[in-house]
mmCIF file of C-alpha atoms and ligand atoms in Angstrom:
data_model
loop_
_atom_site.group_PDB
_atom_site.id
_atom_site.type_symbol
_atom_site.label_atom_id
_atom_site.label_comp_id
_atom_site.label_asym_id
_atom_site.label_seq_id
_atom_site.Cartn_x
_atom_site.Cartn_y
_atom_site.Cartn_z
ATOM 1 C CA MET A 1417 145.925 -183.508 -150.713
ATOM 2 C CA THR A 1418 143.926 -181.307 -148.530
ATOM 3 C CA ASP A 1419 142.074 -178.170 -150.411
ATOM 4 C CA LYS A 1420 143.091 -175.728 -147.659
ATOM 5 C CA VAL A 1421 146.287 -174.614 -146.285
ATOM 6 C CA ARG A 1422 146.108 -174.864 -142.300
ATOM 7 C CA LEU A 1423 148.160 -171.509 -141.240
ATOM 8 C CA ALA A 1424 149.779 -170.449 -138.443
ATOM 9 C CA MET A 1425 150.179 -166.572 -138.166
ATOM 10 C CA VAL A 1426 153.588 -166.143 -135.972
ATOM 11 C CA GLY A 1427 154.139 -162.417 -134.789
ATOM 12 C CA CYS A 1428 150.272 -160.776 -134.478
ATOM 13 C CA GLY A 1429 151.696 -157.300 -135.064
ATOM 14 C CA ALA A 1430 151.083 -154.466 -137.920
ATOM 15 C CA ILE A 1431 151.829 -156.896 -141.152
ATOM 16 C CA ALA A 1432 149.771 -159.771 -139.633
ATOM 17 C CA SER A 1433 146.801 -157.402 -139.774
ATOM 18 C CA TRP A 1434 147.493 -156.731 -143.192
ATOM 19 C CA HIS A 1435 148.019 -160.514 -144.198
ATOM 20 C CA LEU A 1436 144.890 -161.233 -142.505
ATOM 21 C CA ARG A 1437 142.895 -158.623 -144.674
ATOM 22 C CA ALA A 1438 144.220 -160.315 -147.654
ATOM 23 C CA ILE A 1439 143.355 -163.888 -146.689
ATOM 24 C CA GLU A 1440 140.046 -162.509 -146.173
ATOM 25 C CA ALA A 1441 139.966 -160.485 -149.375
ATOM 26 C CA SER A 1442 140.834 -163.123 -151.853
ATOM 27 C CA VAL A 1443 142.832 -165.994 -150.403
ATOM 28 C CA PRO A 1444 139.999 -168.495 -149.459
ATOM 29 C CA GLU A 1445 142.569 -171.377 -149.757
ATOM 30 C CA ILE A 1446 144.139 -170.448 -146.712
ATOM 31 C CA GLU A 1447 142.493 -170.929 -143.319
ATOM 32 C CA VAL A 1448 144.115 -169.224 -140.219
ATOM 33 C CA THR A 1449 144.129 -172.005 -137.530
ATOM 34 C CA ALA A 1450 146.782 -170.754 -135.111
ATOM 35 C CA THR A 1451 148.044 -167.594 -134.280
ATOM 36 C CA VAL A 1452 151.523 -167.218 -131.984
ATOM 37 C CA ASP A 1453 152.771 -164.216 -130.296
ATOM 38 C CA ILE A 1454 154.429 -163.846 -127.341
ATOM 39 C CA ASP A 1455 151.811 -160.901 -126.225
ATOM 40 C CA PRO A 1456 149.139 -163.109 -125.434
ATOM 41 C CA ALA A 1457 146.976 -160.146 -126.228
ATOM 42 C CA ARG A 1458 147.930 -159.965 -129.596
ATOM 43 C CA ALA A 1459 147.661 -163.686 -130.149
ATOM 44 C CA ASN A 1460 144.181 -163.699 -128.733
ATOM 45 C CA ALA A 1461 142.875 -160.746 -130.665
ATOM 46 C CA LEU A 1462 143.799 -162.405 -134.243
ATOM 47 C CA ALA A 1463 142.556 -165.640 -132.871
ATOM 48 C CA ALA A 1464 139.271 -164.016 -131.888
ATOM 49 C CA GLU A 1465 138.913 -162.799 -135.753
ATOM 50 C CA THR A 1466 139.681 -165.870 -137.106
ATOM 51 C CA GLY A 1467 138.413 -168.598 -134.970
ATOM 52 C CA ALA A 1468 142.146 -169.892 -134.813
ATOM 53 C CA LEU A 1469 143.723 -171.505 -131.598
ATOM 54 C CA ALA A 1470 145.972 -168.754 -129.829
ATOM 55 C CA PHE A 1471 149.450 -169.700 -128.368
ATOM 56 C CA THR A 1472 152.130 -167.710 -126.739
ATOM 57 C CA ASP A 1473 154.833 -170.515 -127.395
ATOM 58 C CA LEU A 1474 155.751 -171.662 -130.630
ATOM 59 C CA SER A 1475 157.077 -175.028 -129.706
ATOM 60 C CA ALA A 1476 153.760 -175.799 -128.096
ATOM 61 C CA ALA A 1477 151.863 -174.567 -131.106
ATOM 62 C CA LEU A 1478 154.154 -176.823 -133.084
ATOM 63 C CA ALA A 1479 153.043 -179.747 -130.947
ATOM 64 C CA SER A 1480 149.558 -178.993 -131.361
ATOM 65 C CA ASP A 1481 149.021 -180.315 -134.731
ATOM 66 C CA THR A 1482 147.022 -177.426 -135.909
ATOM 67 C CA PHE A 1483 148.533 -176.317 -138.860
ATOM 68 C CA ASP A 1484 150.760 -177.343 -141.430
ATOM 69 C CA ALA A 1485 152.198 -173.771 -142.799
ATOM 70 C CA VAL A 1486 153.388 -170.637 -140.949
ATOM 71 C CA ASP A 1487 153.446 -167.106 -141.798
ATOM 72 C CA LEU A 1488 156.586 -165.765 -139.782
ATOM 73 C CA MET A 1489 156.345 -161.887 -139.289
ATOM 74 C CA LEU A 1490 158.550 -161.566 -136.402
ATOM 75 C CA PRO A 1491 160.868 -158.761 -136.110
ATOM 76 C CA HIS A 1492 164.456 -159.525 -138.072
ATOM 77 C CA HIS A 1493 166.521 -161.079 -135.389
ATOM 78 C CA LEU A 1494 164.113 -163.894 -134.406
ATOM 79 C CA HIS A 1495 164.014 -164.709 -138.291
ATOM 80 C CA GLU A 1496 166.763 -167.303 -138.695
ATOM 81 C CA GLU A 1497 165.718 -169.300 -135.256
ATOM 82 C CA VAL A 1498 162.024 -169.172 -135.965
ATOM 83 C CA ALA A 1499 162.192 -170.136 -139.564
ATOM 84 C CA THR A 1500 164.762 -173.229 -138.978
ATOM 85 C CA GLU A 1501 162.682 -174.346 -135.767
ATOM 86 C CA CYS A 1502 159.803 -174.374 -138.232
ATOM 87 C CA LEU A 1503 161.275 -175.975 -141.121
ATOM 88 C CA ASN A 1504 162.976 -178.452 -138.977
ATOM 89 C CA ALA A 1505 159.469 -179.112 -137.860
ATOM 90 C CA GLY A 1506 158.378 -179.925 -141.685
ATOM 91 C CA MET A 1507 156.270 -176.772 -141.674
ATOM 92 C CA HIS A 1508 155.735 -174.750 -145.181
ATOM 93 C CA VAL A 1509 157.323 -171.602 -144.166
ATOM 94 C CA LEU A 1510 156.207 -168.067 -145.978
ATOM 95 C CA LEU A 1511 158.888 -165.884 -144.062
ATOM 96 C CA GLU A 1512 158.799 -162.036 -143.883
ATOM 97 C CA LYS A 1513 161.550 -159.926 -145.447
ATOM 98 C CA PRO A 1514 164.559 -159.565 -144.884
ATOM 99 C CA MET A 1515 165.194 -163.339 -144.802
ATOM 100 C CA ALA A 1516 167.385 -162.533 -142.330
ATOM 101 C CA PRO A 1517 169.643 -159.616 -141.629
ATOM 102 C CA THR A 1518 173.209 -161.441 -142.937
ATOM 103 C CA PRO A 1519 173.898 -163.295 -145.854
ATOM 104 C CA GLU A 1520 175.553 -165.699 -143.751
ATOM 105 C CA ALA A 1521 172.302 -166.436 -141.870
ATOM 106 C CA CYS A 1522 170.240 -166.463 -145.171
ATOM 107 C CA ALA A 1523 172.557 -169.118 -146.564
ATOM 108 C CA ARG A 1524 171.762 -171.400 -143.545
ATOM 109 C CA ILE A 1525 168.176 -170.860 -143.742
ATOM 110 C CA LEU A 1526 168.299 -171.467 -147.354
ATOM 111 C CA ALA A 1527 170.375 -174.906 -146.790
ATOM 112 C CA VAL A 1528 167.848 -175.881 -144.187
ATOM 113 C CA ALA A 1529 164.909 -175.019 -146.634
ATOM 114 C CA ARG A 1530 166.736 -177.170 -149.211
ATOM 115 C CA SER A 1531 166.892 -180.167 -147.402
ATOM 116 C CA SER A 1532 163.319 -180.130 -146.127
ATOM 117 C CA ASN A 1533 160.304 -181.381 -148.123
ATOM 118 C CA THR A 1534 158.245 -178.069 -147.726
ATOM 119 C CA VAL A 1535 157.503 -174.826 -149.433
ATOM 120 C CA PHE A 1536 159.744 -172.045 -148.577
ATOM 121 C CA MET A 1537 159.001 -168.280 -149.602
ATOM 122 C CA VAL A 1538 160.082 -165.031 -148.368
ATOM 123 C CA ALA A 1539 157.231 -162.555 -148.474
ATOM 124 C CA GLU A 1540 158.763 -159.847 -150.837
ATOM 125 C CA ASN A 1541 155.113 -158.238 -151.571
ATOM 126 C CA ALA A 1542 157.041 -156.107 -154.366
ATOM 127 C CA GLN A 1543 156.976 -158.977 -156.644
ATOM 128 C CA TYR A 1544 153.262 -158.914 -156.646
ATOM 129 C CA TRP A 1545 152.743 -155.195 -156.918
ATOM 130 C CA PRO A 1546 149.916 -154.677 -159.854
ATOM 131 C CA GLU A 1547 151.598 -151.181 -160.672
ATOM 132 C CA ILE A 1548 154.777 -152.734 -160.825
ATOM 133 C CA ASN A 1549 154.031 -155.624 -163.197
ATOM 134 C CA LEU A 1550 152.352 -153.531 -165.113
ATOM 135 C CA VAL A 1551 155.723 -151.276 -165.621
ATOM 136 C CA ALA A 1552 157.498 -154.647 -166.554
ATOM 137 C CA ASP A 1553 154.807 -155.736 -169.289
ATOM 138 C CA LEU A 1554 155.179 -151.922 -170.493
ATOM 139 C CA LEU A 1555 158.821 -152.013 -170.772
ATOM 140 C CA ALA A 1556 159.129 -155.528 -172.252
ATOM 141 C CA GLN A 1557 156.663 -154.063 -175.020
ATOM 142 C CA GLU A 1558 158.999 -151.169 -175.278
ATOM 143 C CA ALA A 1559 156.428 -148.597 -174.541
ATOM 144 C CA ILE A 1560 159.395 -146.157 -173.725
ATOM 145 C CA GLY A 1561 162.091 -147.507 -176.016
ATOM 146 C CA GLU A 1562 165.307 -148.224 -174.257
ATOM 147 C CA VAL A 1563 165.306 -147.691 -170.495
ATOM 148 C CA ILE A 1564 168.128 -145.022 -169.600
ATOM 149 C CA THR A 1565 167.635 -144.507 -166.174
ATOM 150 C CA ALA A 1566 165.176 -144.845 -163.101
ATOM 151 C CA ARG A 1567 164.030 -143.509 -159.788
ATOM 152 C CA ALA A 1568 162.772 -145.407 -156.654
ATOM 153 C CA CYS A 1569 161.769 -142.804 -153.890
ATOM 154 C CA ASN A 1570 160.342 -144.236 -150.733
ATOM 155 C CA PHE A 1571 160.031 -140.899 -148.745
ATOM 156 C CA VAL A 1572 157.391 -142.011 -145.892
ATOM 157 C CA PRO A 1573 155.844 -140.449 -142.611
ATOM 158 C CA PRO A 1574 156.227 -142.946 -139.437
ATOM 159 C CA LEU A 1575 152.899 -145.013 -139.553
ATOM 160 C CA GLU A 1576 151.673 -145.581 -135.780
ATOM 161 C CA GLU A 1577 151.162 -149.388 -136.356
ATOM 162 C CA PHE A 1578 154.574 -149.806 -137.576
ATOM 163 C CA PHE A 1579 156.871 -146.953 -135.650
ATOM 164 C CA GLY A 1580 154.657 -146.313 -132.435
ATOM 165 C CA GLY A 1581 154.906 -147.670 -129.348
ATOM 166 C CA ASP A 1582 157.492 -146.763 -126.410
ATOM 167 C CA ASP A 1583 160.460 -148.649 -127.824
ATOM 168 C CA PRO A 1584 159.552 -149.703 -131.524
ATOM 169 C CA TRP A 1585 162.137 -152.860 -132.460
ATOM 170 C CA ARG A 1586 162.938 -151.092 -135.939
ATOM 171 C CA PHE A 1587 164.502 -148.357 -133.821
ATOM 172 C CA SER A 1588 167.209 -151.080 -132.614
ATOM 173 C CA GLN A 1589 170.251 -151.886 -134.926
ATOM 174 C CA ALA A 1590 170.695 -155.190 -132.923
ATOM 175 C CA ALA A 1591 166.778 -156.025 -133.583
ATOM 176 C CA ALA A 1592 166.203 -154.731 -137.242
ATOM 177 C CA GLY A 1593 169.743 -155.233 -138.619
ATOM 178 C CA GLY A 1594 169.398 -151.823 -140.317
ATOM 179 C CA GLY A 1595 167.173 -149.298 -140.936
ATOM 180 C CA VAL A 1596 164.768 -147.964 -144.157
ATOM 181 C CA VAL A 1597 167.014 -149.625 -146.697
ATOM 182 C CA MET A 1598 166.904 -153.004 -145.105
ATOM 183 C CA ASP A 1599 163.393 -152.674 -144.295
ATOM 184 C CA ALA A 1600 160.684 -151.592 -146.430
ATOM 185 C CA GLY A 1601 163.571 -150.226 -149.034
ATOM 186 C CA SER A 1602 163.408 -154.139 -150.569
ATOM 187 C CA HIS A 1603 160.058 -153.015 -151.736
ATOM 188 C CA TRP A 1604 161.690 -150.352 -153.849
ATOM 189 C CA ILE A 1605 164.772 -152.594 -154.803
ATOM 190 C CA ARG A 1606 163.069 -155.471 -155.987
ATOM 191 C CA PRO A 1607 161.060 -153.262 -158.604
ATOM 192 C CA LEU A 1608 164.397 -151.811 -159.932
ATOM 193 C CA ARG A 1609 165.330 -155.484 -160.084
ATOM 194 C CA MET A 1610 162.122 -156.915 -162.060
ATOM 195 C CA TRP A 1611 162.543 -154.020 -164.337
ATOM 196 C CA LEU A 1612 166.459 -153.634 -165.083
ATOM 197 C CA GLY A 1613 168.203 -156.709 -164.100
ATOM 198 C CA GLU A 1614 170.831 -157.507 -161.331
ATOM 199 C CA ILE A 1615 172.415 -154.583 -159.343
ATOM 200 C CA ILE A 1616 175.921 -154.959 -159.393
ATOM 201 C CA GLU A 1617 177.385 -151.831 -157.964
ATOM 202 C CA VAL A 1618 176.170 -149.234 -155.225
ATOM 203 C CA VAL A 1619 177.296 -146.153 -153.853
ATOM 204 C CA ALA A 1620 175.469 -144.289 -151.204
ATOM 205 C CA VAL A 1621 174.890 -141.861 -148.211
ATOM 206 C CA VAL A 1622 172.824 -142.846 -145.168
ATOM 207 C CA GLY A 1623 171.674 -140.261 -142.459
ATOM 208 C CA HIS A 1624 169.854 -140.364 -139.281
ATOM 209 C CA PRO A 1625 167.238 -137.617 -139.785
ATOM 210 C CA PHE A 1626 164.261 -139.475 -137.617
ATOM 211 C CA PRO A 1627 164.598 -138.925 -133.950
ATOM 212 C CA GLY A 1628 165.634 -142.013 -131.491
ATOM 213 C CA MET A 1629 166.336 -144.499 -134.389
ATOM 214 C CA GLU A 1630 169.657 -146.057 -134.409
ATOM 215 C CA PRO A 1631 169.666 -147.324 -137.852
ATOM 216 C CA GLU A 1632 169.432 -145.266 -140.670
ATOM 217 C CA SER A 1633 166.362 -143.202 -141.363
ATOM 218 C CA LEU A 1634 167.617 -141.784 -144.739
ATOM 219 C CA CYS A 1635 169.851 -143.499 -147.851
ATOM 220 C CA ARG A 1636 170.534 -141.376 -151.284
ATOM 221 C CA ALA A 1637 172.107 -144.034 -153.382
ATOM 222 C CA LEU A 1638 173.020 -144.597 -157.083
ATOM 223 C CA CYS A 1639 172.553 -148.444 -158.366
ATOM 224 C CA MET A 1640 174.109 -149.738 -161.203
ATOM 225 C CA PHE A 1641 172.972 -152.364 -163.062
ATOM 226 C CA ASP A 1642 174.541 -155.305 -164.957
ATOM 227 C CA SER A 1643 173.258 -153.653 -168.196
ATOM 228 C CA GLY A 1644 175.088 -150.477 -167.487
ATOM 229 C CA VAL A 1645 171.938 -148.509 -166.353
ATOM 230 C CA VAL A 1646 172.353 -146.319 -163.331
ATOM 231 C CA ALA A 1647 169.126 -145.809 -161.044
ATOM 232 C CA VAL A 1648 168.491 -143.454 -157.975
ATOM 233 C CA PHE A 1649 167.419 -144.984 -154.948
ATOM 234 C CA ASP A 1650 166.018 -142.737 -152.549
ATOM 235 C CA SER A 1651 164.508 -143.532 -148.709
ATOM 236 C CA MET A 1652 163.385 -141.625 -145.669
ATOM 237 C CA LEU A 1653 161.512 -142.033 -142.574
ATOM 238 C CA ALA A 1654 160.523 -138.705 -142.487
ATOM 239 C CA PRO A 1655 160.585 -136.708 -139.202
ATOM 240 C CA GLY A 1656 158.254 -134.054 -140.633
ATOM 241 C CA PRO A 1657 155.788 -133.721 -143.579
ATOM 242 C CA LEU A 1658 156.224 -134.225 -146.887
ATOM 243 C CA GLY A 1659 154.963 -133.147 -150.244
ATOM 244 C CA PRO A 1660 154.092 -135.507 -153.250
ATOM 245 C CA ASP A 1661 156.595 -137.579 -155.173
ATOM 246 C CA PRO A 1662 156.030 -140.273 -157.730
ATOM 247 C CA LEU A 1663 157.229 -144.074 -156.166
ATOM 248 C CA PHE A 1664 159.092 -144.843 -158.984
ATOM 249 C CA ARG A 1665 160.050 -143.034 -162.621
ATOM 250 C CA VAL A 1666 161.374 -144.966 -165.372
ATOM 251 C CA THR A 1667 162.896 -142.952 -168.375
ATOM 252 C CA GLY A 1668 163.624 -144.259 -171.520
ATOM 253 C CA THR A 1669 164.353 -142.839 -175.121
ATOM 254 C CA LYS A 1670 161.117 -142.595 -176.336
ATOM 255 C CA GLY A 1671 159.387 -141.592 -172.714
ATOM 256 C CA GLU A 1672 158.783 -141.969 -169.239
ATOM 257 C CA LEU A 1673 156.749 -144.469 -167.059
ATOM 258 C CA VAL A 1674 155.802 -143.276 -163.596
ATOM 259 C CA VAL A 1675 154.015 -144.763 -160.594
ATOM 260 C CA ASP A 1676 152.379 -142.320 -158.326
ATOM 261 C CA GLY A 1677 151.512 -142.470 -154.734
ATOM 262 C CA ILE A 1678 147.599 -143.601 -155.548
ATOM 263 C CA GLY A 1679 148.341 -146.296 -157.799
ATOM 264 C CA ARG A 1680 148.248 -144.842 -161.067
ATOM 265 C CA VAL A 1681 150.754 -145.707 -163.648
ATOM 266 C CA LYS A 1682 151.360 -143.097 -165.956
ATOM 267 C CA LEU A 1683 152.963 -142.874 -169.442
ATOM 268 C CA TYR A 1684 154.508 -139.711 -170.935
ATOM 269 C CA ASP A 1685 155.055 -140.510 -174.535
ATOM 270 C CA GLY A 1686 154.521 -137.170 -175.799
ATOM 271 C CA THR A 1687 151.096 -137.635 -177.038
ATOM 272 C CA GLU A 1688 149.265 -135.992 -173.890
ATOM 273 C CA PRO A 1689 151.276 -133.414 -171.725
ATOM 274 C CA ARG A 1690 150.154 -134.650 -168.698
ATOM 275 C CA GLY A 1691 151.092 -137.992 -169.344
ATOM 276 C CA THR A 1692 147.895 -141.169 -169.948
ATOM 277 C CA VAL A 1693 147.000 -143.332 -167.209
ATOM 278 C CA VAL A 1694 147.572 -146.712 -168.669
ATOM 279 C CA GLY A 1695 146.756 -148.533 -165.373
ATOM 280 C CA GLN A 1696 145.284 -148.072 -161.662
ATOM 281 C CA GLY A 1697 146.766 -150.647 -159.333
ATOM 282 C CA ASN A 1698 146.863 -150.689 -155.493
ATOM 283 C CA TYR A 1699 149.803 -151.616 -153.453
ATOM 284 C CA LEU A 1700 147.437 -153.842 -150.821
ATOM 285 C CA LEU A 1701 146.802 -156.129 -153.795
ATOM 286 C CA SER A 1702 150.518 -157.230 -153.899
ATOM 287 C CA TYR A 1703 149.551 -159.157 -150.306
ATOM 288 C CA GLU A 1704 146.667 -160.885 -151.940
ATOM 289 C CA GLY A 1705 149.202 -162.026 -154.498
ATOM 290 C CA GLU A 1706 151.580 -163.073 -152.285
ATOM 291 C CA LEU A 1707 149.509 -165.163 -150.065
ATOM 292 C CA ALA A 1708 147.609 -166.529 -153.274
ATOM 293 C CA ASP A 1709 151.129 -167.307 -154.414
ATOM 294 C CA PHE A 1710 152.155 -169.352 -151.551
ATOM 295 C CA ALA A 1711 148.764 -171.254 -151.039
ATOM 296 C CA SER A 1712 149.061 -172.524 -154.675
ATOM 297 C CA ALA A 1713 152.716 -173.843 -154.008
ATOM 298 C CA VAL A 1714 151.563 -175.410 -150.838
ATOM 299 C CA LEU A 1715 148.654 -177.256 -152.764
ATOM 300 C CA ARG A 1716 149.401 -177.939 -155.644
ATOM 301 C CA GLY A 1717 153.275 -177.480 -156.145
ATOM 302 C CA THR A 1718 153.327 -174.718 -158.473
ATOM 303 C CA PRO A 1719 156.405 -172.608 -159.152
ATOM 304 C CA LEU A 1720 156.775 -169.275 -157.201
ATOM 305 C CA ALA A 1721 157.153 -166.126 -158.863
ATOM 306 C CA ALA A 1722 160.501 -165.745 -157.611
ATOM 307 C CA GLY A 1723 162.321 -168.012 -155.245
ATOM 308 C CA PRO A 1724 163.300 -167.242 -151.655
ATOM 309 C CA GLU A 1725 167.005 -166.595 -152.862
ATOM 310 C CA VAL A 1726 165.979 -163.863 -154.857
ATOM 311 C CA ALA A 1727 165.610 -161.969 -151.921
ATOM 312 C CA VAL A 1728 169.071 -162.276 -150.940
ATOM 313 C CA GLY A 1729 169.645 -159.769 -153.713
ATOM 314 C CA GLU A 1730 167.889 -156.840 -151.531
ATOM 315 C CA LEU A 1731 169.753 -157.625 -148.565
ATOM 316 C CA ARG A 1732 172.681 -157.524 -150.322
ATOM 317 C CA THR A 1733 172.216 -154.477 -152.039
ATOM 318 C CA ALA A 1734 171.428 -152.590 -148.257
ATOM 319 C CA LEU A 1735 174.339 -153.915 -147.207
ATOM 320 C CA ALA A 1736 176.317 -152.782 -150.205
ATOM 321 C CA MET A 1737 174.851 -149.160 -149.096
ATOM 322 C CA TYR A 1738 175.820 -149.404 -145.675
ATOM 323 C CA ARG A 1739 179.676 -150.410 -146.721
ATOM 324 C CA SER A 1740 179.693 -147.669 -149.281
ATOM 325 C CA HIS A 1741 178.802 -144.924 -146.858
ATOM 326 C CA GLU A 1742 181.693 -146.059 -144.743
ATOM 327 C CA THR A 1743 184.090 -146.482 -147.989
ATOM 328 C CA ARG A 1744 182.866 -143.353 -149.600
ATOM 329 C CA ARG A 1745 183.379 -145.754 -152.604
ATOM 330 C CA TRP A 1746 181.200 -147.526 -155.125
ATOM 331 C CA GLU A 1747 180.716 -151.153 -153.570
ATOM 332 C CA PRO A 1748 180.166 -154.545 -155.335
ATOM 333 C CA VAL A 1749 176.852 -155.898 -154.235
ATOM 334 C CA TRP A 1750 177.499 -159.700 -154.915
HETATM 335 N N1 NAD B 2572 155.857 -156.686 -146.833
HETATM 336 C C1 NAD B 2572 155.763 -155.621 -146.082
HETATM 337 O O1 NAD B 2572 155.030 -154.570 -146.431
HETATM 338 C C2 NAD B 2572 155.831 -155.362 -144.477
HETATM 339 C C3 NAD B 2572 155.697 -154.607 -143.839
HETATM 340 C C4 NAD B 2572 155.699 -154.352 -142.567
HETATM 341 C C5 NAD B 2572 156.376 -155.489 -141.612
HETATM 342 N N2 NAD B 2572 156.932 -156.364 -142.620
HETATM 343 C C6 NAD B 2572 157.931 -157.175 -141.924
HETATM 344 O O2 NAD B 2572 157.177 -158.285 -140.843
HETATM 345 C C7 NAD B 2572 157.852 -158.450 -139.982
HETATM 346 C C8 NAD B 2572 157.159 -157.991 -138.699
HETATM 347 O O3 NAD B 2572 156.844 -156.463 -138.898
HETATM 348 P P1 NAD B 2572 155.670 -155.921 -137.967
HETATM 349 O O4 NAD B 2572 155.843 -154.465 -138.145
HETATM 350 O O5 NAD B 2572 154.414 -156.796 -138.019
HETATM 351 O O6 NAD B 2572 156.292 -156.028 -136.516
HETATM 352 P P2 NAD B 2572 155.364 -155.713 -135.149
HETATM 353 O O7 NAD B 2572 156.473 -155.180 -133.988
HETATM 354 O O8 NAD B 2572 154.196 -155.138 -135.502
HETATM 355 O O9 NAD B 2572 154.999 -157.525 -134.918
HETATM 356 C C9 NAD B 2572 155.757 -158.349 -134.364
HETATM 357 C C10 NAD B 2572 155.098 -159.348 -133.362
HETATM 358 O O10 NAD B 2572 155.927 -160.419 -132.936
HETATM 359 C C11 NAD B 2572 155.694 -160.602 -131.776
HETATM 360 N N3 NAD B 2572 156.853 -161.306 -131.540
HETATM 361 C C12 NAD B 2572 158.366 -161.093 -130.875
HETATM 362 N N4 NAD B 2572 158.571 -161.973 -130.648
HETATM 363 C C13 NAD B 2572 158.264 -163.114 -130.773
HETATM 364 C C14 NAD B 2572 158.297 -164.710 -130.831
HETATM 365 N N5 NAD B 2572 159.453 -165.036 -130.391
HETATM 366 N N6 NAD B 2572 157.332 -165.337 -131.050
HETATM 367 C C15 NAD B 2572 156.228 -165.017 -131.503
HETATM 368 N N7 NAD B 2572 155.613 -163.608 -131.296
HETATM 369 C C16 NAD B 2572 156.964 -162.933 -131.013
HETATM 370 C C17 NAD B 2572 155.405 -159.082 -131.242
HETATM 371 O O11 NAD B 2572 154.944 -159.457 -130.091
HETATM 372 C C18 NAD B 2572 154.689 -158.554 -132.029
HETATM 373 O O12 NAD B 2572 153.481 -158.985 -132.153
HETATM 374 C C19 NAD B 2572 159.185 -157.851 -140.096
HETATM 375 O O13 NAD B 2572 160.049 -158.526 -140.857
HETATM 376 C C20 NAD B 2572 158.781 -156.600 -141.156
HETATM 377 O O14 NAD B 2572 160.134 -156.374 -141.791
HETATM 378 C C21 NAD B 2572 156.853 -156.450 -143.866
#
C-alpha cells in the first residue's frame, strides 16, 4: 500500500481552490499530481501551485497513470458522465454535491460505484463542519432537553467566485438542475438531518428574486421529520445587502442552541441572558475533515463518516420542495 493518495483535481474552478487550501493546511496524505479542466488557464494555474501535470481532457489524463483518485468539482449536469468514466477507470472518486441532479442518475452512479472496487464519496462537507458536530454532541447530552423545533437559514449575498463571470452555469436550470436549495442548500439540510433524523415531508414556496438566475434563488420551507419535529429551512441568494441572522437555531424544552455566522455555538439555558459560547468552529475546517476522511478511506479502508447514499436525501428533499411549490401541498421526500 502507498502512503499517499495521488489525486487529480477535475474542474479547477472556485471550490477546487478551497479544496487545495484544505489539503495544504492539513491533509499531507494527499498529493495533487494532476489537474484537469477544459479551460487550460485554470488547469495550468492549479498545476503551477501544486507541481501537478495539467490536462484539458479527462480521458487523456486517465490514460496518463499519474493518479489513483479524482476530486470531481464540476457543474452538476456533468457529474454522472464524469463520475461513471472515472469509476470505470478504477479511480477512487470524491464527487462534489449534489451527486447528480436526479435520483435516477444517483442510482446509476451508486450502482457503478458498488460494482467498482474503489472508494466512492460525495463531498458533503457539512458532515465535517465542527459547529454542526458540536451541536450534535450537545443534543446527545440533552443540553437543551428534548428538541421542539429548529431553523436553518442560508441567506447569502453572491460571492464573485461562485456567481461571477458572464454566464455562470449556476444561473442555468439545465446545468445546475436547481437553485439555492439543490446547490448550497444541502449544507443546511444535512445538519438538520444529522440532528433531527430523516425528513419525511416538506412544504415549500420558492421564488426568483436574484436577477438573471433561472432556477430558484429563494426558498421558504417547513420540514417534517420522522420524529414529528418540524423545522424551518430558509435559503436565499440575496440581490441586496443582508443583516445578520444565525445560521441555525435548535430549540428544546430546556433552552436553545444557536450557530452564528462567525462559527460560534451559543447555549441559551437560562444561566446567562446573552447566551454562553460553548464552542468556536470554522466552516472552512469542514473541507479539511472531508478530504482527510476520503484519504483515510482510500489508504486504510476506514469507513466514511457518511456513505454516499446519504447524500441522496438532500437531493430528494430539494426535489420535494420544488414539487411542493407546484402542488401547494406537503410532499413526501422518499
Ligand atoms: N461543498 C461546497 O461547499 C461547494 C461550494 C461550491 C461548489 N461546490 C460544488 O462544486 C462543483 C463545482 O462548483 P464550482 O463553484 O467550483 O464551479 P466552477 O464553475 O467555479 O468550476 C467548475 C470548473 O469545471 C470546469 N469544467 C467544465 N466542464 C468540464 C469538463 N467537461 N471537464 C473538465 N473541467 C470542466 C470549468 O472550466 C470550471 O473551471 C459543483 O458540484 C458545486 O455544487 C461545492
